[in-house]
One Martini backbone bead per residue (centre of mass of N, CA, C, O) as a GRO file, in nm:
protein
  127
    1MET     BB    1   0.235  -4.885   0.014
    2GLU     BB    2   0.508  -4.855   0.056
    3ARG     BB    3   0.450  -4.535   0.230
    4GLN     BB    4   0.231  -4.680   0.436
    5ILE     BB    5   0.434  -4.843   0.596
    6VAL     BB    6   0.698  -4.603   0.617
    7GLY     BB    7   0.552  -4.288   0.575
    8ARG     BB    8   0.727  -4.277   0.301
    9ARG     BB    9   0.914  -4.214   0.104
   10HIS     BB   10   1.179  -4.287  -0.050
   11GLU     BB   11   1.499  -4.116  -0.168
   12THR     BB   12   1.660  -4.443  -0.329
   13LEU     BB   13   1.579  -4.640  -0.634
   14ILE     BB   14   1.768  -4.968  -0.655
   15LYS     BB   15   1.827  -5.112  -0.982
   16ASP     BB   16   1.775  -5.297  -1.231
   17GLY     BB   17   1.671  -5.299  -1.615
   18LEU     BB   18   1.360  -5.396  -1.570
   19GLN     BB   19   1.103  -5.229  -1.758
   20SER     BB   20   0.880  -5.262  -1.468
   21TYR     BB   21   1.042  -5.078  -1.262
   22LYS     BB   22   0.986  -4.832  -1.425
   23GLU     BB   23   0.716  -4.804  -1.383
   24ALA     BB   24   0.691  -4.860  -1.017
   25PHE     BB   25   0.815  -4.576  -0.991
   26LEU     BB   26   0.650  -4.402  -1.133
   27LYS     BB   27   0.350  -4.502  -0.951
   28GLU     BB   28   0.488  -4.472  -0.683
   29PHE     BB   29   0.692  -4.218  -0.663
   30TYR     BB   30   0.672  -3.981  -0.916
   31THR     BB   31   0.727  -3.635  -0.872
   32ASN     BB   32   0.681  -3.277  -0.881
   33ASN     BB   33   0.801  -3.246  -0.611
   34ASN     BB   34   0.973  -3.203  -0.327
   35PRO     BB   35   1.110  -3.421  -0.274
   36ARG     BB   36   1.270  -3.679  -0.498
   37SER     BB   37   1.333  -3.938  -0.612
   38ARG     BB   38   1.598  -4.159  -0.707
   39HIS     BB   39   1.688  -4.321  -0.968
   40ILE     BB   40   1.838  -4.608  -1.035
   41ASN     BB   41   1.989  -4.752  -1.335
   42ALA     BB   42   2.148  -5.005  -1.436
   43ILE     BB   43   2.332  -5.164  -1.269
   44LYS     BB   44   2.683  -5.235  -1.110
   45PHE     BB   45   2.854  -5.430  -0.900
   46THR     BB   46   3.067  -5.131  -0.979
   47GLY     BB   47   2.997  -4.895  -0.780
   48PRO     BB   48   2.777  -4.624  -0.601
   49ALA     BB   49   2.546  -4.798  -0.676
   50ASN     BB   50   2.407  -5.133  -0.515
   51ASN     BB   51   2.287  -5.451  -0.498
   52ASN     BB   52   2.436  -5.689  -0.355
   53LYS     BB   53   2.289  -5.725  -0.096
   54MET     BB   54   2.057  -5.786  -0.165
   55GLU     BB   55   2.132  -6.051  -0.350
   56ARG     BB   56   2.216  -6.151  -0.122
   57ILE     BB   57   1.997  -6.243   0.040
   58ASN     BB   58   1.806  -6.343  -0.188
   59GLY     BB   59   1.992  -6.607  -0.230
   60GLU     BB   60   1.976  -6.741   0.017
   61ILE     BB   61   1.655  -6.763   0.054
   62ARG     BB   62   1.630  -6.949  -0.165
   63ASP     BB   63   1.790  -7.205  -0.070
   64ARG     BB   64   1.648  -7.240   0.175
   65GLU     BB   65   1.314  -7.222   0.003
   66LYS     BB   66   1.411  -7.539  -0.133
   67THR     BB   67   1.398  -7.718   0.150
   68MET     BB   68   1.129  -7.637   0.212
   69ARG     BB   69   0.904  -7.593  -0.036
   70GLY     BB   70   0.824  -7.284   0.072
   71LEU     BB   71   0.680  -7.050   0.190
   72LYS     BB   72   0.363  -7.070   0.353
   73THR     BB   73   0.439  -6.768   0.505
   74LYS     BB   74   0.486  -6.413   0.636
   75GLU     BB   75   0.545  -6.515   0.916
   76THR     BB   76   0.797  -6.666   0.945
   77SER     BB   77   1.076  -6.751   1.083
   78ILE     BB   78   1.272  -6.790   0.871
   79PHE     BB   79   1.405  -6.498   0.900
   80LYS     BB   80   1.444  -6.429   1.171
   81GLY     BB   81   1.666  -6.692   1.207
   82MET     BB   82   1.851  -6.519   0.887
   83GLN     BB   83   1.899  -6.250   1.123
   84VAL     BB   84   2.079  -6.382   1.289
   85TYR     BB   85   2.273  -6.549   1.178
   86HIS     BB   86   2.409  -6.354   1.015
   87ASN     BB   87   2.486  -6.096   1.233
   88TYR     BB   88   2.611  -6.333   1.444
   89ILE     BB   89   2.792  -6.598   1.286
   90LEU     BB   90   2.882  -6.468   0.966
   91PRO     BB   91   3.102  -6.405   0.836
   92HIS     BB   92   3.262  -6.101   0.690
   93GLU     BB   93   3.454  -6.007   0.421
   94GLY     BB   94   3.363  -5.697   0.501
   95LEU     BB   95   3.463  -5.722   0.743
   96ASP     BB   96   3.723  -5.927   0.806
   97GLY     BB   97   3.580  -6.176   0.966
   98LYS     BB   98   3.348  -6.025   1.055
   99THR     BB   99   3.051  -5.970   1.230
  100PRO     BB  100   2.803  -5.720   1.263
  101VAL     BB  101   2.887  -5.754   1.601
  102GLU     BB  102   3.155  -5.765   1.639
  103ALA     BB  103   3.244  -5.525   1.492
  104CYS     BB  104   3.002  -5.350   1.718
  105GLY     BB  105   3.133  -5.463   1.976
  106ILE     BB  106   2.984  -5.748   2.033
  107GLU     BB  107   3.019  -6.025   2.247
  108LEU     BB  108   3.081  -6.407   2.190
  109HIS     BB  109   3.046  -6.651   2.380
  110GLY     BB  110   3.114  -6.978   2.252
  111GLU     BB  111   3.215  -7.181   2.077
  112ASN     BB  112   2.864  -7.243   2.005
  113LYS     BB  113   2.658  -6.952   1.925
  114TRP     BB  114   2.396  -7.062   1.898
  115LEU     BB  115   2.357  -7.198   2.246
  116THR     BB  116   2.472  -6.896   2.330
  117LEU     BB  117   2.192  -6.748   2.149
  118ILE     BB  118   1.985  -6.928   2.371
  119GLN     BB  119   2.122  -6.896   2.645
  120ASN     BB  120   2.055  -6.606   2.664
  121ALA     BB  121   1.755  -6.637   2.559
  122SER     BB  122   1.686  -6.797   2.855
  123LEU     BB  123   1.767  -6.526   3.086
  124LYS     BB  124   1.557  -6.380   2.960
  125LYS     BB  125   1.299  -6.148   3.072
  126THR     BB  126   0.942  -6.172   2.980
  127GLU     BB  127   0.707  -5.879   3.018
   0.00000   0.00000   0.00000
């Protein structure tokens, strides 16, 4: 299914040591043809291959979902809101206290970043 959505096979699958992931990798990704997907198993918090970012995002979604008592549909707008919050408002330690947008050189002026984003969005003409 993943290949149908993306249109190609992933180059690398990074996962923890759960055995069912190995079975899924073999079923969905394994091939004798090159290029082959690389399978990195039993990752750690340190080192060249880790899933720290994914675990962090999963934790944020779980924390939000608990207060909402579940996500009712796949199309819920909460994911887009969390993406905006993560990229425009939340300072990141790994970026020296900047947001990803600020690290890219985009400045968001105003004391209340949420309000500034909403005001800027309301000025955008719809096509």
